[in-house]
PDB file of C-alpha atoms in Angstrom:
ATOM      1  CA  MET V   1      21.889-101.896 -16.705  1.00 75.00           C
ATOM      2  CA  THR V   2      20.080-104.845 -15.684  1.00 85.00           C
ATOM      3  CA  GLY V   3      20.780-107.047 -12.933  1.00 84.00           C
ATOM      4  CA  TRP V   4      22.633-109.587 -15.061  1.00 89.00           C
ATOM      5  CA  GLU V   5      24.485-106.598 -16.740  1.00 90.00           C
ATOM      6  CA  GLN V   6      25.773-105.381 -13.475  1.00 93.00           C
ATOM      7  CA  LEU V   7      26.763-108.928 -12.330  1.00 94.00           C
ATOM      8  CA  ALA V   8      28.949-109.094 -15.588  1.00 93.00           C
ATOM      9  CA  VAL V   9      30.552-105.783 -14.847  1.00 94.00           C
ATOM     10  CA  LEU V  10      31.242-106.796 -11.310  1.00 95.00           C
ATOM     11  CA  GLY V  11      32.807-110.089 -12.604  1.00 93.00           C
ATOM     12  CA  ALA V  12      34.771-108.145 -15.107  1.00 92.00           C
ATOM     13  CA  GLY V  13      36.177-106.049 -12.290  1.00 92.00           C
ATOM     14  CA  LEU V  14      37.157-109.165 -10.481  1.00 94.00           C
ATOM     15  CA  GLY V  15      39.042-110.698 -13.519  1.00 90.00           C
ATOM     16  CA  ALA V  16      40.571-107.098 -14.349  1.00 89.00           C
ATOM     17  CA  GLY V  17      41.934-106.823 -10.834  1.00 91.00           C
ATOM     18  CA  ILE V  18      43.567-110.255 -11.207  1.00 90.00           C
ATOM     19  CA  LEU V  19      45.062-109.280 -14.606  1.00 84.00           C
ATOM     20  CA  THR V  20      46.381-105.996 -13.324  1.00 85.00           C
ATOM     21  CA  SER V  21      48.539-107.664 -10.624  1.00 85.00           C
ATOM     22  CA  THR V  22      49.667-110.522 -12.872  1.00 84.00           C
ATOM     23  CA  VAL V  23      50.029-110.004 -16.680  1.00 78.00           C
ATOM     24  CA  GLY V  24      48.926-106.272 -16.899  1.00 74.00           C
ATOM     25  CA  VAL V  25      46.170-106.244 -19.550  1.00 73.00           C
ATOM     26  CA  ALA V  26      43.006-105.689 -17.339  1.00 78.00           C
ATOM     27  CA  SER V  27      41.342-103.374 -20.022  1.00 74.00           C
ATOM     28  CA  LEU V  28      41.194-106.401 -22.449  1.00 73.00           C
ATOM     29  CA  LEU V  29      38.615-107.852 -20.097  1.00 78.00           C
ATOM     30  CA  SER V  30      36.888-104.948 -18.564  1.00 85.00           C
ATOM     31  CA  PHE V  31      36.520-102.598 -21.305  1.00 80.00           C
ATOM     32  CA  PRO V  32      34.750-104.860 -24.000  1.00 81.00           C
ATOM     33  CA  VAL V  33      32.126-105.702 -21.080  1.00 88.00           C
ATOM     34  CA  LEU V  34      31.452-101.991 -20.654  1.00 89.00           C
ATOM     35  CA  LEU V  35      30.825-101.588 -24.267  1.00 84.00           C
ATOM     36  CA  ALA V  36      28.576-104.811 -24.395  1.00 86.00           C
ATOM     37  CA  VAL V  37      26.303-103.303 -21.593  1.00 91.00           C
ATOM     38  CA  GLY V  38      25.748-100.346 -23.708  1.00 88.00           C
ATOM     39  CA  LEU V  39      28.194 -97.563 -22.385  1.00 89.00           C
ATOM     40  CA  PRO V  40      29.625 -95.263 -25.250  1.00 84.00           C
ATOM     41  CA  PRO V  41      33.217 -95.842 -26.024  1.00 76.00           C
ATOM     42  CA  VAL V  42      34.509 -92.709 -24.452  1.00 75.00           C
ATOM     43  CA  VAL V  43      32.509 -93.084 -21.263  1.00 83.00           C
ATOM     44  CA  ALA V  44      33.685 -96.752 -21.253  1.00 84.00           C
ATOM     45  CA  ASN V  45      37.159 -95.829 -21.480  1.00 78.00           C
ATOM     46  CA  ALA V  46      37.285 -93.243 -18.686  1.00 81.00           C
ATOM     47  CA  SER V  47      34.851 -95.205 -16.406  1.00 89.00           C
ATOM     48  CA  ASN V  48      37.102 -98.128 -16.766  1.00 88.00           C
ATOM     49  CA  THR V  49      40.061 -96.312 -15.842  1.00 85.00           C
ATOM     50  CA  VAL V  50      38.614 -94.908 -12.814  1.00 90.00           C
ATOM     51  CA  GLY V  51      36.918 -98.201 -11.749  1.00 92.00           C
ATOM     52  CA  LEU V  52      40.188-100.021 -11.884  1.00 90.00           C
ATOM     53  CA  VAL V  53      42.309 -97.780  -9.596  1.00 92.00           C
ATOM     54  CA  PRO V  54      41.141 -99.712  -6.348  1.00 93.00           C
ATOM     55  CA  GLY V  55      42.381-102.936  -8.052  1.00 92.00           C
ATOM     56  CA  ALA V  56      45.834-101.559  -8.646  1.00 91.00           C
ATOM     57  CA  LEU V  57      45.823-100.186  -5.168  1.00 93.00           C
ATOM     58  CA  SER V  58      44.822-103.509  -3.699  1.00 93.00           C
ATOM     59  CA  GLY V  59      47.470-105.198  -5.846  1.00 91.00           C
ATOM     60  CA  ALA V  60      50.092-102.869  -4.670  1.00 91.00           C
ATOM     61  CA  ILE V  61      49.232-103.588  -1.062  1.00 92.00           C
ATOM     62  CA  GLY V  62      49.252-107.400  -1.815  1.00 90.00           C
ATOM     63  CA  TYR V  63      52.848-106.781  -2.983  1.00 92.00           C
ATOM     64  CA  ARG V  64      53.854-104.683  -0.047  1.00 91.00           C
ATOM     65  CA  GLN V  65      56.454-107.142   1.011  1.00 91.00           C
ATOM     66  CA  GLU V  66      58.188-106.941  -2.486  1.00 90.00           C
ATOM     67  CA  LEU V  67      57.954-103.276  -2.617  1.00 91.00           C
ATOM     68  CA  ARG V  68      59.461-102.861   0.856  1.00 92.00           C
ATOM     69  CA  GLU V  69      62.779-104.605  -0.460  1.00 90.00           C
ATOM     70  CA  HIS V  70      63.449-101.740  -3.022  1.00 89.00           C
ATOM     71  CA  PRO V  71      62.081 -98.590  -1.541  1.00 91.00           C
ATOM     72  CA  ARG V  72      64.455 -96.403  -3.701  1.00 91.00           C
ATOM     73  CA  THR V  73      63.061 -98.090  -6.985  1.00 91.00           C
ATOM     74  CA  VAL V  74      59.620 -97.708  -5.620  1.00 93.00           C
ATOM     75  CA  LEU V  75      60.017 -93.933  -5.541  1.00 94.00           C
ATOM     76  CA  VAL V  76      61.562 -93.814  -8.863  1.00 93.00           C
ATOM     77  CA  VAL V  77      58.859 -95.838 -10.497  1.00 92.00           C
ATOM     78  CA  LEU V  78      56.062 -93.780  -8.840  1.00 92.00           C
ATOM     79  CA  ALA V  79      57.891 -90.468 -10.032  1.00 93.00           C
ATOM     80  CA  ALA V  80      58.562 -91.622 -13.529  1.00 93.00           C
ATOM     81  CA  CYS V  81      55.121 -92.999 -14.217  1.00 91.00           C
ATOM     82  CA  GLY V  82      53.345 -90.162 -12.290  1.00 89.00           C
ATOM     83  CA  VAL V  83      55.214 -87.496 -14.429  1.00 90.00           C
ATOM     84  CA  GLY V  84      54.709 -89.438 -17.519  1.00 90.00           C
ATOM     85  CA  SER V  85      51.045 -89.911 -17.073  1.00 87.00           C
ATOM     86  CA  VAL V  86      50.530 -86.209 -16.636  1.00 85.00           C
ATOM     87  CA  GLY V  87      52.015 -85.695 -20.083  1.00 85.00           C
ATOM     88  CA  GLY V  88      49.825 -88.441 -21.320  1.00 81.00           C
ATOM     89  CA  ALA V  89      46.683 -86.953 -19.867  1.00 74.00           C
ATOM     90  CA  ILE V  90      47.728 -83.528 -21.408  1.00 78.00           C
ATOM     91  CA  LEU V  91      48.021 -85.389 -24.875  1.00 78.00           C
ATOM     92  CA  LEU V  92      44.619 -86.956 -24.328  1.00 71.00           C
ATOM     93  CA  LEU V  93      43.162 -83.562 -23.949  1.00 69.00           C
ATOM     94  CA  ALA V  94      45.155 -81.655 -26.675  1.00 75.00           C
ATOM     95  CA  LEU V  95      45.344 -84.132 -29.551  1.00 72.00           C
ATOM     96  CA  PRO V  96      42.432 -85.356 -31.661  1.00 70.00           C
ATOM     97  CA  PRO V  97      40.944 -88.675 -30.861  1.00 60.00           C
ATOM     98  CA  GLY V  98      42.729 -91.736 -32.391  1.00 64.00           C
ATOM     99  CA  VAL V  99      45.986 -90.272 -33.138  1.00 64.00           C
ATOM    100  CA  PHE V 100      47.865 -93.119 -31.970  1.00 60.00           C
ATOM    101  CA  GLU V 101      45.369 -95.824 -32.736  1.00 63.00           C
ATOM    102  CA  ALA V 102      47.431 -97.248 -35.649  1.00 68.00           C
ATOM    103  CA  VAL V 103      50.767 -97.303 -33.342  1.00 69.00           C
ATOM    104  CA  VAL V 104      49.434 -98.596 -30.029  1.00 68.00           C
ATOM    105  CA  PRO V 105      48.917-102.437 -31.166  1.00 75.00           C
ATOM    106  CA  TRP V 106      52.422-102.454 -32.555  1.00 77.00           C
ATOM    107  CA  LEU V 107      53.841-101.057 -29.539  1.00 71.00           C
ATOM    108  CA  ILE V 108      52.165-103.793 -27.456  1.00 71.00           C
ATOM    109  CA  LEU V 109      53.405-106.462 -29.844  1.00 77.00           C
ATOM    110  CA  LEU V 110      56.892-105.170 -29.526  1.00 75.00           C
ATOM    111  CA  SER V 111      56.595-105.232 -25.697  1.00 71.00           C
ATOM    112  CA  CYS V 112      55.446-108.807 -25.918  1.00 74.00           C
ATOM    113  CA  LEU V 113      58.449-109.746 -28.087  1.00 77.00           C
ATOM    114  CA  LEU V 114      60.777-108.133 -25.590  1.00 70.00           C
ATOM    115  CA  VAL V 115      59.190-109.883 -22.571  1.00 69.00           C
ATOM    116  CA  GLY V 116      59.320-113.331 -24.295  1.00 73.00           C
ATOM    117  CA  ALA V 117      62.876-112.687 -25.385  1.00 73.00           C
ATOM    118  CA  GLN V 118      64.069-111.225 -22.175  1.00 66.00           C
ATOM    119  CA  PRO V 119      66.269-114.114 -21.021  1.00 70.00           C
ATOM    120  CA  TRP V 120      68.309-114.204 -23.903  1.00 74.00           C
ATOM    121  CA  ILE V 121      68.538-110.394 -24.277  1.00 67.00           C
ATOM    122  CA  SER V 122      69.548-110.078 -20.706  1.00 64.00           C
ATOM    123  CA  ARG V 123      72.289-112.679 -21.050  1.00 67.00           C
ATOM    124  CA  TRP V 124      73.574-110.766 -24.030  1.00 68.00           C
ATOM    125  CA  LEU V 125      73.569-107.508 -22.131  1.00 60.00           C
ATOM    126  CA  ARG V 126      75.460-109.201 -19.242  1.00 62.00           C
ATOM    127  CA  ARG V 127      78.107-110.362 -21.655  1.00 65.00           C
ATOM    128  CA  THR V 128      78.493-106.829 -22.848  1.00 64.00           C
ATOM    129  CA  ARG V 129      78.920-105.293 -19.531  1.00 59.00           C
ATOM    130  CA  ASN V 130      82.229-105.001 -17.653  1.00 58.00           C
ATOM    131  CA  GLU V 131      80.861-106.793 -14.511  1.00 51.00           C
ATOM    132  CA  PRO V 132      78.585-109.543 -15.981  1.00 52.00           C
ATOM    133  CA  THR V 133      77.988-111.090 -12.601  1.00 58.00           C
ATOM    134  CA  ARG V 134      76.644-107.977 -10.921  1.00 67.00           C
ATOM    135  CA  LEU V 135      72.909-107.949 -10.685  1.00 70.00           C
ATOM    136  CA  ARG V 136      71.070-104.583 -11.612  1.00 75.00           C
ATOM    137  CA  HIS V 137      68.881-103.648  -8.604  1.00 78.00           C
ATOM    138  CA  GLU V 138      68.875 -99.856  -9.607  1.00 83.00           C
ATOM    139  CA  MET V 139      67.160 -98.263 -12.550  1.00 87.00           C
ATOM    140  CA  SER V 140      69.555 -96.662 -15.039  1.00 86.00           C
ATOM    141  CA  PRO V 141      68.720 -93.349 -16.555  1.00 90.00           C
ATOM    142  CA  ALA V 142      67.782 -94.925 -19.815  1.00 88.00           C
ATOM    143  CA  THR V 143      65.423 -97.279 -17.867  1.00 90.00           C
ATOM    144  CA  VAL V 144      63.935 -94.396 -16.168  1.00 93.00           C
ATOM    145  CA  VAL V 145      63.258 -92.521 -19.432  1.00 93.00           C
ATOM    146  CA  PHE V 146      61.497 -95.649 -20.892  1.00 90.00           C
ATOM    147  CA  ALA V 147      59.398 -95.859 -17.628  1.00 92.00           C
ATOM    148  CA  VAL V 148      58.476 -92.141 -18.125  1.00 92.00           C
ATOM    149  CA  LEU V 149      57.442 -92.996 -21.635  1.00 89.00           C
ATOM    150  CA  THR V 150      55.381 -96.005 -20.441  1.00 88.00           C
ATOM    151  CA  GLY V 151      53.656 -93.747 -17.799  1.00 88.00           C
ATOM    152  CA  THR V 152      52.930 -91.331 -20.787  1.00 86.00           C
ATOM    153  CA  TYR V 153      51.238 -94.027 -22.761  1.00 81.00           C
ATOM    154  CA  GLY V 154      49.486 -95.101 -19.516  1.00 79.00           C
ATOM    155  CA  GLY V 155      47.852 -91.672 -19.023  1.00 77.00           C
ATOM    156  CA  TYR V 156      46.960 -91.284 -22.679  1.00 74.00           C
ATOM    157  CA  PHE V 157      45.488 -94.748 -23.387  1.00 69.00           C
ATOM    158  CA  GLY V 158      46.475 -97.396 -20.908  1.00 69.00           C
ATOM    159  CA  ALA V 159      45.597-100.714 -22.473  1.00 69.00           C
ATOM    160  CA  GLY V 160      48.817-102.995 -22.282  1.00 72.00           C
ATOM    161  CA  SER V 161      50.713-100.500 -20.180  1.00 79.00           C
ATOM    162  CA  GLY V 162      51.525-103.213 -17.777  1.00 80.00           C
ATOM    163  CA  VAL V 163      53.110-105.310 -20.527  1.00 79.00           C
ATOM    164  CA  MET V 164      55.208-102.368 -21.484  1.00 81.00           C
ATOM    165  CA  MET V 165      56.353-101.820 -18.115  1.00 86.00           C
ATOM    166  CA  ALA V 166      57.123-105.476 -17.595  1.00 83.00           C
ATOM    167  CA  ALA V 167      59.422-105.151 -20.721  1.00 83.00           C
ATOM    168  CA  VAL V 168      61.129-102.060 -19.569  1.00 88.00           C
ATOM    169  CA  LEU V 169      61.829-103.530 -15.974  1.00 87.00           C
ATOM    170  CA  GLY V 170      62.602-106.885 -17.423  1.00 81.00           C
ATOM    171  CA  LEU V 171      65.257-105.529 -19.808  1.00 81.00           C
ATOM    172  CA  GLY V 172      66.547-102.597 -17.459  1.00 82.00           C
ATOM    173  CA  THR V 173      66.945-104.572 -14.336  1.00 85.00           C
ATOM    174  CA  ASP V 174      67.610-108.028 -12.876  1.00 82.00           C
ATOM    175  CA  PHE V 175      64.766-108.216 -10.605  1.00 86.00           C
ATOM    176  CA  PRO V 176      62.974-111.465 -10.067  1.00 87.00           C
ATOM    177  CA  VAL V 177      59.474-111.975 -11.517  1.00 84.00           C
ATOM    178  CA  ARG V 178      57.737-111.262  -8.147  1.00 88.00           C
ATOM    179  CA  ILE V 179      59.418-107.881  -7.925  1.00 90.00           C
ATOM    180  CA  VAL V 180      58.776-106.980 -11.591  1.00 88.00           C
ATOM    181  CA  ASN V 181      55.034-107.834 -10.978  1.00 87.00           C
ATOM    182  CA  ALA V 182      55.046-105.552  -7.925  1.00 90.00           C
ATOM    183  CA  LEU V 183      56.680-102.564  -9.577  1.00 91.00           C
ATOM    184  CA  LYS V 184      54.605-102.883 -12.755  1.00 89.00           C
ATOM    185  CA  THR V 185      51.453-102.805 -10.643  1.00 90.00           C
ATOM    186  CA  LEU V 186      52.654 -99.947  -8.851  1.00 91.00           C
ATOM    187  CA  ALA V 187      53.324 -98.279 -12.278  1.00 90.00           C
ATOM    188  CA  VAL V 188      49.909 -99.047 -13.382  1.00 87.00           C
ATOM    189  CA  LEU V 189      48.472 -97.457 -10.216  1.00 90.00           C
ATOM    190  CA  ALA V 190      50.388 -94.225 -10.499  1.00 90.00           C
ATOM    191  CA  ALA V 191      49.195 -93.812 -14.274  1.00 86.00           C
ATOM    192  CA  ASN V 192      45.674 -94.584 -13.384  1.00 86.00           C
ATOM    193  CA  VAL V 193      45.441 -92.233 -10.404  1.00 90.00           C
ATOM    194  CA  VAL V 194      46.687 -89.353 -12.392  1.00 87.00           C
ATOM    195  CA  ALA V 195      44.176 -90.169 -15.262  1.00 82.00           C
ATOM    196  CA  THR V 196      41.437 -90.469 -12.749  1.00 88.00           C
ATOM    197  CA  ILE V 197      42.065 -86.970 -11.367  1.00 88.00           C
ATOM    198  CA  ILE V 198      41.778 -85.496 -14.901  1.00 84.00           C
ATOM    199  CA  PHE V 199      38.724 -87.631 -15.852  1.00 83.00           C
ATOM    200  CA  VAL V 200      36.826 -86.742 -12.731  1.00 88.00           C
ATOM    201  CA  VAL V 201      37.138 -83.127 -13.612  1.00 87.00           C
ATOM    202  CA  VAL V 202      36.589 -83.113 -17.398  1.00 83.00           C
ATOM    203  CA  ALA V 203      35.091 -86.566 -18.573  1.00 78.00           C
ATOM    204  CA  ASP V 204      31.581 -87.871 -18.755  1.00 84.00           C
ATOM    205  CA  LEU V 205      31.511 -91.028 -16.262  1.00 91.00           C
ATOM    206  CA  ASP V 206      29.263 -93.738 -15.526  1.00 92.00           C
ATOM    207  CA  TRP V 207      29.463 -93.978 -11.699  1.00 95.00           C
ATOM    208  CA  LEU V 208      27.309 -97.450 -11.416  1.00 95.00           C
ATOM    209  CA  ALA V 209      29.998 -99.049 -13.682  1.00 94.00           C
ATOM    210  CA  ILE V 210      32.738 -97.431 -11.809  1.00 95.00           C
ATOM    211  CA  GLY V 211      31.438 -98.708  -8.473  1.00 95.00           C
ATOM    212  CA  LEU V 212      31.018-102.197  -9.817  1.00 95.00           C
ATOM    213  CA  LEU V 213      34.305-102.443 -11.311  1.00 95.00           C
ATOM    214  CA  ALA V 214      35.778-100.989  -8.071  1.00 95.00           C
ATOM    215  CA  ALA V 215      34.092-103.468  -5.923  1.00 95.00           C
ATOM    216  CA  GLY V 216      35.193-106.453  -8.151  1.00 95.00           C
ATOM    217  CA  SER V 217      38.849-105.096  -8.931  1.00 93.00           C
ATOM    218  CA  VAL V 218      39.719-104.508  -5.198  1.00 94.00           C
ATOM    219  CA  VAL V 219      39.181-108.244  -4.497  1.00 95.00           C
ATOM    220  CA  GLY V 220      40.900-109.353  -7.890  1.00 93.00           C
ATOM    221  CA  GLY V 221      43.937-107.033  -7.401  1.00 92.00           C
ATOM    222  CA  TYR V 222      44.845-108.494  -3.935  1.00 92.00           C
ATOM    223  CA  VAL V 223      44.181-112.140  -5.181  1.00 92.00           C
ATOM    224  CA  GLY V 224      46.161-111.401  -8.201  1.00 89.00           C
ATOM    225  CA  ALA V 225      49.130-110.314  -6.110  1.00 90.00           C
ATOM    226  CA  ARG V 226      49.121-113.464  -4.211  1.00 88.00           C
ATOM    227  CA  LEU V 227      49.271-115.488  -7.571  1.00 88.00           C
ATOM    228  CA  GLY V 228      51.839-113.197  -9.093  1.00 84.00           C
ATOM    229  CA  ARG V 229      54.131-113.609  -6.220  1.00 82.00           C
ATOM    230  CA  LYS V 230      54.298-117.478  -6.834  1.00 82.00           C
ATOM    231  CA  MET V 231      54.331-117.272 -10.723  1.00 79.00           C
ATOM    232  CA  SER V 232      57.434-118.814 -12.338  1.00 80.00           C
ATOM    233  CA  PRO V 233      59.184-116.609 -14.797  1.00 76.00           C
ATOM    234  CA  VAL V 234      58.451-119.120 -17.665  1.00 80.00           C
ATOM    235  CA  VAL V 235      54.772-119.017 -16.951  1.00 80.00           C
ATOM    236  CA  PHE V 236      54.801-115.199 -16.544  1.00 76.00           C
ATOM    237  CA  ARG V 237      56.463-114.518 -19.832  1.00 76.00           C
ATOM    238  CA  VAL V 238      54.131-117.038 -21.665  1.00 81.00           C
ATOM    239  CA  LEU V 239      51.063-115.376 -20.121  1.00 78.00           C
ATOM    240  CA  VAL V 240      52.263-111.727 -20.958  1.00 74.00           C
ATOM    241  CA  VAL V 241      52.928-112.702 -24.529  1.00 77.00           C
ATOM    242  CA  ILE V 242      49.590-114.420 -24.918  1.00 79.00           C
ATOM    243  CA  ALA V 243      47.747-111.403 -23.145  1.00 72.00           C
ATOM    244  CA  GLY V 244      49.441-108.903 -25.016  1.00 70.00           C
ATOM    245  CA  VAL V 245      49.122-110.548 -28.542  1.00 77.00           C
ATOM    246  CA  GLY V 246      45.347-110.908 -27.564  1.00 74.00           C
ATOM    247  CA  THR V 247      45.157-107.171 -26.583  1.00 68.00           C
ATOM    248  CA  ALA V 248      46.963-106.091 -29.819  1.00 72.00           C
ATOM    249  CA  LEU V 249      44.665-108.231 -31.977  1.00 77.00           C
ATOM    250  CA  PHE V 250      41.450-106.963 -30.444  1.00 71.00           C
ATOM    251  CA  MET V 251      42.504-103.379 -31.003  1.00 67.00           C
ATOM    252  CA  LEU V 252      43.532-104.024 -34.570  1.00 73.00           C
ATOM    253  CA  LEU V 253      40.135-105.749 -35.243  1.00 70.00           C
TER     254      LEU V 253
END
């Protein structure tokens, strides 16, 4: 890579770190940049995942106050997404390339729809419960199952997994946006760490790109956590829908 290309990758890492901790579509920015500087798609995908781990870690640290508020849920999210991502990594190694390529954009679009409609869906769910005024601060078995499935997707492919996790948490709990953002960032971290372990062992990686992404994302992740903590629910939903639709269109085209 030339000096300008290295600077572009570093900037992509910074932006991707911010996106990881806010709307959850970091790969929409960083993956195309890696392709643009000449990395083969498979190498770019694996290197992108490894390089963005520090961003998710710094984002989780930035949300440490929010994560301390619900330690039990933190453990459930880590376990669910960690176990799910192991399954995703196994699918990645066992299945032919591109098996889910036709399905993934539609999954992301569905997640965007659920995030956008979450206030109305949540109000409907409250009316159907026996205790409509009681806030859900524990993940139900059904929510845990969907968290595992989201982790599986994150371990297999990853793009838009943050949007999917936001939809799962938005519909399955009554946490405020700052808590959803914190748990979503933690879920992305769990899936990426497992995938990284697999990729370091079996995949072809570009360590220069990884180092540049890591340097940018570790700053961006923490900055994004500061922004995500103050983000209003309406702004969060609008940004998630825009970013998710953009990711789906990018994958379809």
